[in-house]
Tab-separated table of C-alpha atoms in Angstrom:
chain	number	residue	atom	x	y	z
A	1	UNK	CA	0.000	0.000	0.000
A	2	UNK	CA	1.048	3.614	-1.065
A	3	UNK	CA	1.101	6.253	1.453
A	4	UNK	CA	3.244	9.550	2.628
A	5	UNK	CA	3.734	11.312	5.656
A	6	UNK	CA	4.413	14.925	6.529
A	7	UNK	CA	6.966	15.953	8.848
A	8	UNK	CA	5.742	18.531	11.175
A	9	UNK	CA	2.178	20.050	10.492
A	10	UNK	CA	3.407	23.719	10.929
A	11	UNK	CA	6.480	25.334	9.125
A	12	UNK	CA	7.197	28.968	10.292
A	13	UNK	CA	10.080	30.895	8.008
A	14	UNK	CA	10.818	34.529	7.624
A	15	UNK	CA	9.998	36.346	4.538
A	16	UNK	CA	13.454	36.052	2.598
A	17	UNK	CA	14.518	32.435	4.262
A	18	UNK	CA	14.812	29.273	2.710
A	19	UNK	CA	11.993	26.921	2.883
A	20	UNK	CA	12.089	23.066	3.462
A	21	UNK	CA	8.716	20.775	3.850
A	22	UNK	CA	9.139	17.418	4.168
A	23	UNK	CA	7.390	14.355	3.099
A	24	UNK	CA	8.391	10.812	2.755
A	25	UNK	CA	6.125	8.215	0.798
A	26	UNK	CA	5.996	4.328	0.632
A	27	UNK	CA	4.959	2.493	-2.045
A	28	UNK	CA	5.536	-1.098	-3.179
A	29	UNK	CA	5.620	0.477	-6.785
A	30	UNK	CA	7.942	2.997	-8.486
A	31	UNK	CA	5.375	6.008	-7.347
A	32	UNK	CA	4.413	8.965	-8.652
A	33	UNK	CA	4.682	11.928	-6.611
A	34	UNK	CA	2.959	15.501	-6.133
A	35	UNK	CA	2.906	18.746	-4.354
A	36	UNK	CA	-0.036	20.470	-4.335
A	37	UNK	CA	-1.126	23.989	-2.007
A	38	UNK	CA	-4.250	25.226	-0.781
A	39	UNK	CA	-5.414	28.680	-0.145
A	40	UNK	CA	-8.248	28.966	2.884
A	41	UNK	CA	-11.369	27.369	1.482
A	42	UNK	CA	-10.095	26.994	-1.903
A	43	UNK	CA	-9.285	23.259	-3.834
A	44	UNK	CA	-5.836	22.765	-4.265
A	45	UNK	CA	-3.438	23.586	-7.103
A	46	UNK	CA	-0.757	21.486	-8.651
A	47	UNK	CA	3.006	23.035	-7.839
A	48	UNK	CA	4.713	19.788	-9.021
A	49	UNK	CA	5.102	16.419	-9.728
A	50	UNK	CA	7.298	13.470	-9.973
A	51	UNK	CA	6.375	11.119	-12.785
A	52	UNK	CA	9.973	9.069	-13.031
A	53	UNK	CA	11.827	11.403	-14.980
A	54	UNK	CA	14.296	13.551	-14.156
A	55	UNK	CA	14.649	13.531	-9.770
A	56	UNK	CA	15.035	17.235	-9.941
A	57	UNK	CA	11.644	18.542	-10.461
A	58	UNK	CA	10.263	22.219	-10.659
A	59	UNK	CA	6.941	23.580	-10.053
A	60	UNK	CA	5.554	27.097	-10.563
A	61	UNK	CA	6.299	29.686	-7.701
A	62	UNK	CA	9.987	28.943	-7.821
A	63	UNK	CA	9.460	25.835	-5.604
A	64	UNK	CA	11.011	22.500	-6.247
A	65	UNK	CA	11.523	18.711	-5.187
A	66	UNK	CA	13.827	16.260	-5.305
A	67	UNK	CA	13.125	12.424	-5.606
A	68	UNK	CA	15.450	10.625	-3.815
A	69	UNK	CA	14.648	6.572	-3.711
A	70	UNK	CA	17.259	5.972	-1.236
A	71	UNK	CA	15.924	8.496	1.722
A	72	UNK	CA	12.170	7.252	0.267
A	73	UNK	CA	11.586	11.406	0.374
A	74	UNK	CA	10.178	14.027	-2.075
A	75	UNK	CA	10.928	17.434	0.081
A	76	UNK	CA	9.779	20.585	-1.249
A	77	UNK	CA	11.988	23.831	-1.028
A	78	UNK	CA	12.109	27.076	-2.438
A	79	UNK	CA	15.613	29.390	-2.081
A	80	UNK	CA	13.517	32.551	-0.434
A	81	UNK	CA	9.951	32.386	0.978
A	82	UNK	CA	7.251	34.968	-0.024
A	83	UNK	CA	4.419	36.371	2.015
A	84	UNK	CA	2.539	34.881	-0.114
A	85	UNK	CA	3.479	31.635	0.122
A	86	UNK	CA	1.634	31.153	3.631
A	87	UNK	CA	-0.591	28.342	2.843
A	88	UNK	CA	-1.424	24.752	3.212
A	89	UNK	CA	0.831	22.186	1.441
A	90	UNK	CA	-0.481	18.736	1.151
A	91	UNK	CA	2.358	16.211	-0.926
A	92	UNK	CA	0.599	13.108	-2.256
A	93	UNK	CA	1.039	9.716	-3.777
A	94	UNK	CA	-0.568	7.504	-6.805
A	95	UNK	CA	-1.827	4.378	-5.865
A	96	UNK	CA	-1.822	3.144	-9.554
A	97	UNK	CA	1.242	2.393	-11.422
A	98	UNK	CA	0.537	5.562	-13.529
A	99	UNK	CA	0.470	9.101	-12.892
A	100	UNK	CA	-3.273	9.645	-12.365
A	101	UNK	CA	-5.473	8.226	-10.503
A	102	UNK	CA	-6.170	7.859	-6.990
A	103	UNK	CA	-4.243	10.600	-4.952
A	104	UNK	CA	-3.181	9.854	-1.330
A	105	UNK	CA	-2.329	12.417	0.825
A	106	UNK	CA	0.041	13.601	3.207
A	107	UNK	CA	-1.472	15.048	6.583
A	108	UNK	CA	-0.231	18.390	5.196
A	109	UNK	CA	1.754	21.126	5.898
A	110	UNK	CA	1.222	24.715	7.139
A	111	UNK	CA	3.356	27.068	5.860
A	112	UNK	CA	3.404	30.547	7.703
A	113	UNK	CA	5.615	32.978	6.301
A	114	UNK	CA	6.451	35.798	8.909
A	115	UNK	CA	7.592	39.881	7.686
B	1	UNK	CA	-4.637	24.755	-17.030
B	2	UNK	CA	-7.864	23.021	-17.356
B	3	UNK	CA	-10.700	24.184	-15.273
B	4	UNK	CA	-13.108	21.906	-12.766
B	5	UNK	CA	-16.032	23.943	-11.225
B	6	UNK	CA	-17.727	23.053	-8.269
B	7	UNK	CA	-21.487	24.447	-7.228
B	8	UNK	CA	-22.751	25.643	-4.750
B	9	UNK	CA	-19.030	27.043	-3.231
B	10	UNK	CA	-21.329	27.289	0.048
B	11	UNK	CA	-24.483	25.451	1.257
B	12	UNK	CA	-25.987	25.126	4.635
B	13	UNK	CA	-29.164	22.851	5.136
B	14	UNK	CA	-30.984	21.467	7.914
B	15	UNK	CA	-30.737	17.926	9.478
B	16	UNK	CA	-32.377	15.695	7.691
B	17	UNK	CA	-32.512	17.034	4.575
B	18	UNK	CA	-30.458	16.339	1.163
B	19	UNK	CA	-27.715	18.337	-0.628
B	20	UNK	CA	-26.130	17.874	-4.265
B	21	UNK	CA	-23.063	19.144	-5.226
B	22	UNK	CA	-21.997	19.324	-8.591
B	23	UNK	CA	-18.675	18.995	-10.526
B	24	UNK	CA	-17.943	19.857	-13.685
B	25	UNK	CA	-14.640	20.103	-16.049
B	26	UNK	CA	-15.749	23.068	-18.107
B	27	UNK	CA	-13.003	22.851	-20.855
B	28	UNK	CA	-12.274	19.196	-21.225
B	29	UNK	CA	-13.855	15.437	-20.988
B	30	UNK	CA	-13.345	13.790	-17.506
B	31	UNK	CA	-14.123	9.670	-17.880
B	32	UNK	CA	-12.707	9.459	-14.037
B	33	UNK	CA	-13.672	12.324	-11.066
B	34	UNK	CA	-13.141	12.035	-7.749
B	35	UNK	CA	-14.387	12.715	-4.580
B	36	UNK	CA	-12.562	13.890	-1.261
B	37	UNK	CA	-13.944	15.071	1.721
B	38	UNK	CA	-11.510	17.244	4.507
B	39	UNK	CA	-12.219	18.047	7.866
B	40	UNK	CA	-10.820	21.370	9.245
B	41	UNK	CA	-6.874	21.404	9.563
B	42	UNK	CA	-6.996	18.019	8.002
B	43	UNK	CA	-5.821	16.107	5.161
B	44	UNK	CA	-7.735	15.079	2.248
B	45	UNK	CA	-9.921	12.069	2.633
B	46	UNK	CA	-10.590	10.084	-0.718
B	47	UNK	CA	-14.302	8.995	-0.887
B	48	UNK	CA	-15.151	7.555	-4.040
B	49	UNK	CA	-13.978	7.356	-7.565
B	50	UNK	CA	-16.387	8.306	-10.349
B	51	UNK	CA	-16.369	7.190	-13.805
B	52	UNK	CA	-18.785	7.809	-16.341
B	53	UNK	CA	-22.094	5.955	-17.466
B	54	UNK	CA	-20.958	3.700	-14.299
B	55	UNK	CA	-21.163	3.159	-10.772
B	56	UNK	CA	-19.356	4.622	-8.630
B	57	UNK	CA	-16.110	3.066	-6.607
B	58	UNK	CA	-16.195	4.217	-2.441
B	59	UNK	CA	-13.710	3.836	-0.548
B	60	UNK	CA	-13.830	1.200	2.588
B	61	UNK	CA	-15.826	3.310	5.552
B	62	UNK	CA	-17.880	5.603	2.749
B	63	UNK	CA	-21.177	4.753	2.878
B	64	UNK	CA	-22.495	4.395	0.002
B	65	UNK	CA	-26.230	5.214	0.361
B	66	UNK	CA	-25.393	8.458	2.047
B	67	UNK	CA	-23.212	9.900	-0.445
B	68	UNK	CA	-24.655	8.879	-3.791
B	69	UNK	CA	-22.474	9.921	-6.502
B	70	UNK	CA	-23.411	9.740	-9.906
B	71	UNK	CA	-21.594	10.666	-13.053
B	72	UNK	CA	-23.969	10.934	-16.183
B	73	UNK	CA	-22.238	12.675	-18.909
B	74	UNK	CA	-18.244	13.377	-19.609
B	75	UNK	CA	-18.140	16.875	-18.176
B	76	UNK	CA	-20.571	16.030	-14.828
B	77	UNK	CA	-20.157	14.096	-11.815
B	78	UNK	CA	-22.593	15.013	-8.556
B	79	UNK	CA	-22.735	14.295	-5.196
B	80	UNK	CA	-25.515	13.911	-3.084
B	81	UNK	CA	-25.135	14.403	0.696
B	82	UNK	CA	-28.759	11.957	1.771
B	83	UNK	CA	-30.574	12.875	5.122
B	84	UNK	CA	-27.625	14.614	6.046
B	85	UNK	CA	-26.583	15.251	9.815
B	86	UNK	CA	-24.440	17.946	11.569
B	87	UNK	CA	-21.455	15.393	11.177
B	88	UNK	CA	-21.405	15.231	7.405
B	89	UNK	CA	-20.813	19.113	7.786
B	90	UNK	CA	-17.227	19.285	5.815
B	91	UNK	CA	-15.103	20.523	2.573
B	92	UNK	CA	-15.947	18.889	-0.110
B	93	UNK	CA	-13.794	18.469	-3.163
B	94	UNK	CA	-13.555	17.175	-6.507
B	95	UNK	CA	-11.412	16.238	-9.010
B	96	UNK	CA	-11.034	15.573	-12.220
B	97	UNK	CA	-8.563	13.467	-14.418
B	98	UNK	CA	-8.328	14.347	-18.964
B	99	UNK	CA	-9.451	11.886	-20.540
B	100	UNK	CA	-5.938	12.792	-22.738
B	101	UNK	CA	-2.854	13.445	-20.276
B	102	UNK	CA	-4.938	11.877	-17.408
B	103	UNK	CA	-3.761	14.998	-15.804
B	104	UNK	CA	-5.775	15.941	-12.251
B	105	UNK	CA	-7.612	18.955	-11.512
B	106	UNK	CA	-9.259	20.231	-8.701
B	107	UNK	CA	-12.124	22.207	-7.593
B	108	UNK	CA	-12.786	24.955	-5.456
B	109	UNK	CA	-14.598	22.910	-3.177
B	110	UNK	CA	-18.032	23.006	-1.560
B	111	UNK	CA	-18.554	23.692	2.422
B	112	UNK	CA	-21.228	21.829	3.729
B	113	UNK	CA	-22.836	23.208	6.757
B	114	UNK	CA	-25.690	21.162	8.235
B	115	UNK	CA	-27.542	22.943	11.102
């Protein structure tokens, strides 16, 4: 069974600072791996996605991830954080052996971005 | 990016009564949606997979006479909150995957409020 967890459920950075969430998956298939945010009572919008390309991936917003098999983690970071940035982040996994489907999600991630 | 509407955004009902929610992918064919439900400060819950001119696929726990989903045409999936109670008060969200890329994409979500 696929599934990922979320280290710590509140991130606070400065505006300017690096940020760093975390999320490790398992899966008993090569997965397939997203990051996704949510605004207050909003759905939630794609930043990236691992599909078994490249490990490096880029989203939108100037975040990124990095698939690494050995650590079994997908953490997102982006160089300098960005008022608005302060959000939920939610990173999920396929539980398919493509890269739609079924989405399983984190616990998720608040990210508050202080002036 | 494609586009997946939810209506209403907002609905509050009384106990006992019923509440559809519709989802639709205005610019492109969806043959799968899906439906997840999220609790305040939670994660998303997967309820049921939708596919079209069939039945629906719930998840183990999802009741499946209380949330009747139904998914009659390519661009329209619906879900129907029956004889609902103050606990089925929640986000609701869809999703959506192209029939093409099989790329997902989310609605707004609906709150459900029942008094």
């Amino acid at each position: 069974a696929q599934s990922v967890t979320q280290l710590g459920s509140h991130v606070s950075v400065s505006e300017g600072a690096l940020v760093l969430l975390r999320c490790n998956y398992s899966s008993s298939v090569p997965p397939y791996l997203f990051w996704y945010v949510q605004y207050p009572n909003q759905g939630l919008q794609l930043l990236l996605k691992y599909t078994s390309a490249a490990t490096l991936v880029k989203g939108i917003n100037g975040f990124e991830a990095e698939f690494k098999k050995s650590e079994t983690s997908f953490h997102l970071t982006k160089p300098s954080a960005h008022m608005s940035d302060a959000a939920e982040y939610f990173c999920a996994v396929t539980v398919t052996s493509s890269n739609t489907g079924k989405l399983i999600f984190g616990q998720g991630t608040t990210l508050q971005v202080k002036p | 990016g494609a586009v997946v509407s939810q209506h209403p955004s907002w609905v509050i009902c009384k106990s006992g009564t019923s509440v559809k929610i519709e989802c639709r992918s205005l610019d492109f064919q969806a043959t799968t949606m899906f439906w997840y439900r999220q609790f305040p400060k939670q994660s998303l819950m997967l309820m049921a997979t939708s596919n079209e001119g069939s039945k629906a696929t719930y998840e183990q726990g999802v009741e499946k006479d209380k949330f009747l989903i139904n998914h009659a045409s390519l661009t329209l999936s619906t879900l129907t909150v029956t004889s609902a109670h103050p606990e089925d008060s929640s986000f609701y969200i869809c999703s959506a995957a192209t029939s093409g890329t099989g790329e997902l994409f989310f609605g707004e979500g609906s709150r459900l409020t029942v008094l």
